[in-house]
């Protein structure tokens, strides 16, 4: 991924199609700022989906590791992988 372009909300608003095209064709993300603070980023959908897959895989690996550790410690007080995933999703919401 190339170095991102940093633009204000007003700049991106005036040429959003350019930011989207740049992300899609060149793989260059655009970081959007508001009052000098980074707020959002425009990236290509394929890159977004790749990042989501990586995050999901990392979460699954982490949960599987927790489940393995819990299993090795015994079953008392443990929860299933599905229950753990639901707990974590609730905490993120």
Coordinates of N, CA and C in Angstrom, one line a residue:
X1 N 0.8 -1.2 0.0 CA 0.0 0.0 0.0 C 0.9 1.2 0.0
X2 N 0.6 2.2 -0.8 CA 1.3 3.4 -0.9 C 1.1 4.4 0.3
X3 N 1.9 5.3 0.4 CA 1.8 6.4 1.4 C 0.4 7.1 1.2
X4 N -0.3 7.3 2.3 CA -1.6 7.9 2.1 C -1.5 9.4 1.8
X5 N -2.6 9.9 1.2 CA -2.8 11.3 1.0 C -3.6 11.8 2.1
X6 N -3.3 12.9 2.7 CA -4.0 13.5 3.8 C -4.7 14.7 3.4
X7 N -6.1 14.7 3.5 CA -6.9 15.8 3.1 C -8.0 16.1 4.1
X8 N -8.4 17.4 4.1 CA -9.4 17.8 5.0 C -10.8 17.3 4.4
X9 N -11.8 17.3 5.3 CA -13.1 16.9 4.9 C -13.6 17.8 3.7
X10 N -13.3 19.1 3.8 CA -13.8 20.0 2.7 C -13.1 19.6 1.4
X11 N -11.8 19.3 1.4 CA -11.1 18.9 0.2 C -11.7 17.6 -0.4
X12 N -11.9 16.6 0.4 CA -12.4 15.4 0.0 C -13.9 15.6 -0.6
X13 N -14.6 16.4 0.1 CA -16.0 16.6 -0.3 C -16.1 17.2 -1.7
X14 N -15.1 18.0 -2.0 CA -15.1 18.7 -3.3 C -14.7 17.7 -4.5
X15 N -14.0 16.6 -4.1 CA -13.6 15.7 -5.1 C -13.5 14.3 -4.6
X16 N -14.6 13.8 -4.1 CA -14.7 12.5 -3.5 C -14.4 11.4 -4.6
X17 N -14.9 11.6 -5.8 CA -14.6 10.6 -6.8 C -13.1 10.4 -7.1
X18 N -12.4 11.5 -7.0 CA -10.9 11.4 -7.2 C -10.3 10.5 -6.1
X19 N -10.7 10.7 -4.8 CA -10.2 10.0 -3.7 C -10.5 8.5 -3.9
X20 N -11.7 8.2 -4.3 CA -12.1 6.8 -4.5 C -11.3 6.2 -5.7
X21 N -11.2 6.9 -6.8 CA -10.4 6.4 -7.9 C -9.0 6.2 -7.6
X22 N -8.4 7.1 -6.8 CA -7.0 7.0 -6.3 C -6.8 5.7 -5.5
X23 N -7.8 5.4 -4.6 CA -7.7 4.2 -3.8 C -7.9 3.0 -4.6
X24 N -8.8 3.0 -5.6 CA -9.0 1.8 -6.4 C -7.9 1.6 -7.4
X25 N -7.6 2.6 -8.2 CA -6.6 2.4 -9.3 C -5.2 2.3 -8.8
X26 N -4.8 3.2 -7.8 CA -3.4 3.3 -7.4 C -3.1 2.6 -6.1
X27 N -4.1 2.2 -5.4 CA -3.9 1.7 -4.0 C -3.5 2.7 -3.0
X28 N -3.8 4.0 -3.3 CA -3.4 5.0 -2.4 C -4.6 5.5 -1.5
X29 N -4.5 5.2 -0.2 CA -5.6 5.6 0.7 C -5.6 7.1 0.9
X30 N -6.7 7.7 1.2 CA -6.9 9.1 1.6 C -7.3 9.1 3.0
X31 N -6.5 9.8 3.9 CA -6.9 10.0 5.3 C -7.7 11.3 5.3
X32 N -8.8 11.3 5.9 CA -9.7 12.5 6.0 C -9.6 13.1 7.4
X33 N -9.3 14.4 7.4 CA -9.2 15.1 8.6 C -10.3 16.0 8.8
X34 N -10.6 16.3 10.1 CA -11.6 17.3 10.4 C -11.1 18.1 11.6
X35 N -10.9 19.4 11.4 CA -10.3 20.3 12.4 C -8.9 19.8 12.8
X36 N -8.2 19.3 11.8 CA -6.8 18.8 12.0 C -6.7 17.4 12.6
X37 N -7.8 16.8 12.9 CA -7.7 15.5 13.5 C -8.1 14.4 12.5
X38 N -7.3 13.3 12.4 CA -7.7 12.3 11.5 C -8.9 11.6 11.9
X39 N -9.9 11.5 11.0 CA -11.2 10.9 11.3 C -11.6 9.7 10.6
X40 N -11.2 9.5 9.3 CA -11.6 8.4 8.5 C -10.6 8.2 7.4
X41 N -10.8 7.1 6.7 CA -9.9 6.8 5.6 C -10.7 6.2 4.4
X42 N -10.3 6.6 3.2 CA -10.9 6.0 2.0 C -9.9 5.0 1.5
X43 N -10.3 3.7 1.4 CA -9.4 2.7 0.8 C -10.2 1.9 -0.2
X44 N -9.5 1.1 -1.0 CA -10.2 0.3 -2.0 C -10.9 -0.8 -1.3
X45 N -12.1 -1.2 -1.9 CA -12.9 -2.2 -1.2 C -12.2 -3.6 -1.1
X46 N -11.3 -3.9 -2.1 CA -10.6 -5.2 -2.0 C -9.6 -5.1 -0.8
X47 N -9.0 -4.0 -0.5 CA -8.1 -3.8 0.6 C -8.9 -3.9 1.9
X48 N -10.0 -3.3 1.9 CA -10.9 -3.3 3.1 C -11.3 -4.8 3.4
X49 N -11.7 -5.5 2.4 CA -12.1 -6.9 2.6 C -10.9 -7.8 3.1
X50 N -9.7 -7.5 2.5 CA -8.5 -8.2 3.0 C -8.2 -7.9 4.4
X51 N -8.3 -6.7 4.8 CA -8.1 -6.3 6.2 C -9.1 -6.9 7.2
X52 N -10.3 -7.0 6.7 CA -11.4 -7.6 7.5 C -11.1 -9.1 7.7
X53 N -10.7 -9.8 6.6 CA -10.3 -11.2 6.7 C -9.2 -11.4 7.7
X54 N -8.1 -10.6 7.6 CA -7.0 -10.7 8.5 C -7.4 -10.5 9.9
X55 N -8.3 -9.5 10.2 CA -8.8 -9.3 11.5 C -9.6 -10.5 12.0
X56 N -10.5 -11.0 11.2 CA -11.3 -12.2 11.6 C -10.4 -13.4 11.9
X57 N -9.4 -13.6 11.0 CA -8.5 -14.7 11.2 C -7.7 -14.6 12.5
X58 N -7.2 -13.3 12.8 CA -6.5 -13.1 14.0 C -7.4 -13.3 15.2
X59 N -8.6 -12.9 15.2 CA -9.6 -13.1 16.3 C -9.9 -14.5 16.5
X60 N -10.1 -15.3 15.4 CA -10.3 -16.7 15.5 C -9.1 -17.4 16.1
X61 N -7.9 -17.1 15.7 CA -6.7 -17.7 16.2 C -6.6 -17.4 17.7
X62 N -6.9 -16.1 18.1 CA -6.8 -15.8 19.5 C -7.8 -16.5 20.3
X63 N -9.0 -16.6 19.8 CA -10.1 -17.3 20.5 C -9.8 -18.8 20.6
X64 N -9.2 -19.4 19.6 CA -8.8 -20.8 19.6 C -7.7 -21.0 20.6
X65 N -6.8 -20.1 20.7 CA -5.7 -20.2 21.7 C -6.3 -20.1 23.1
X66 N -7.3 -19.2 23.3 CA -7.9 -19.1 24.6 C -8.6 -20.4 25.0
X67 N -9.3 -20.9 24.0 CA -10.1 -22.2 24.2 C -9.1 -23.3 24.5
X68 N -8.0 -23.4 23.8 CA -7.0 -24.4 24.1 C -6.4 -24.3 25.5
X69 N -6.2 -23.0 25.9 CA -5.7 -22.8 27.3 C -6.7 -23.2 28.3
X70 N -7.9 -22.8 28.1 CA -9.0 -23.2 29.0 C -9.2 -24.7 29.1
X71 N -9.1 -25.4 28.0 CA -9.2 -26.8 28.0 C -8.1 -27.5 28.7
X72 N -6.9 -27.0 28.6 CA -5.8 -27.5 29.3 C -5.9 -27.3 30.8
X73 N -6.6 -26.3 31.2 CA -6.8 -26.0 32.6 C -7.9 -26.7 33.3
X74 N -8.8 -27.3 32.4 CA -10.0 -28.0 32.9 C -11.2 -27.3 32.5
X75 N -12.3 -27.9 32.7 CA -13.6 -27.4 32.1 C -14.4 -26.5 33.1
X76 N -14.0 -26.6 34.4 CA -14.8 -25.8 35.4 C -14.7 -24.3 35.1
X77 N -15.8 -23.7 35.0 CA -15.9 -22.2 34.8 C -15.6 -21.8 33.4
X78 N -15.4 -22.7 32.4 CA -15.1 -22.3 31.1 C -16.3 -22.1 30.2
X79 N -16.2 -21.4 29.1 CA -17.3 -21.2 28.2 C -16.9 -21.7 26.8
X80 N -17.9 -22.0 26.0 CA -17.6 -22.5 24.7 C -17.0 -21.3 23.8
X81 N -16.4 -21.7 22.7 CA -15.8 -20.8 21.8 C -16.9 -19.8 21.3
X82 N -18.1 -20.3 21.0 CA -19.2 -19.5 20.6 C -19.6 -18.5 21.6
X83 N -19.7 -18.9 22.9 CA -20.0 -18.0 24.0 C -19.0 -16.9 24.2
X84 N -17.7 -17.3 24.0 CA -16.6 -16.4 24.2 C -16.7 -15.3 23.0
X85 N -17.0 -15.8 21.8 CA -17.1 -14.8 20.7 C -18.2 -13.9 20.9
X86 N -19.4 -14.4 21.4 CA -20.5 -13.5 21.7 C -20.2 -12.5 22.8
X87 N -19.5 -12.9 23.8 CA -19.1 -12.0 24.9 C -18.2 -10.9 24.3
X88 N -17.2 -11.3 23.5 CA -16.3 -10.3 22.9 C -17.0 -9.3 22.0
X89 N -18.0 -9.8 21.2 CA -18.7 -8.9 20.3 C -19.5 -8.0 21.1
X90 N -20.1 -8.4 22.2 CA -20.9 -7.5 23.1 C -20.0 -6.4 23.7
X91 N -18.8 -6.8 24.0 CA -17.9 -5.8 24.6 C -17.5 -4.8 23.6
X92 N -17.4 -5.1 22.3 CA -17.0 -4.2 21.3 C -18.1 -3.3 20.9
X93 N -19.3 -3.7 21.1 CA -20.5 -2.9 20.7 C -20.7 -1.7 21.6

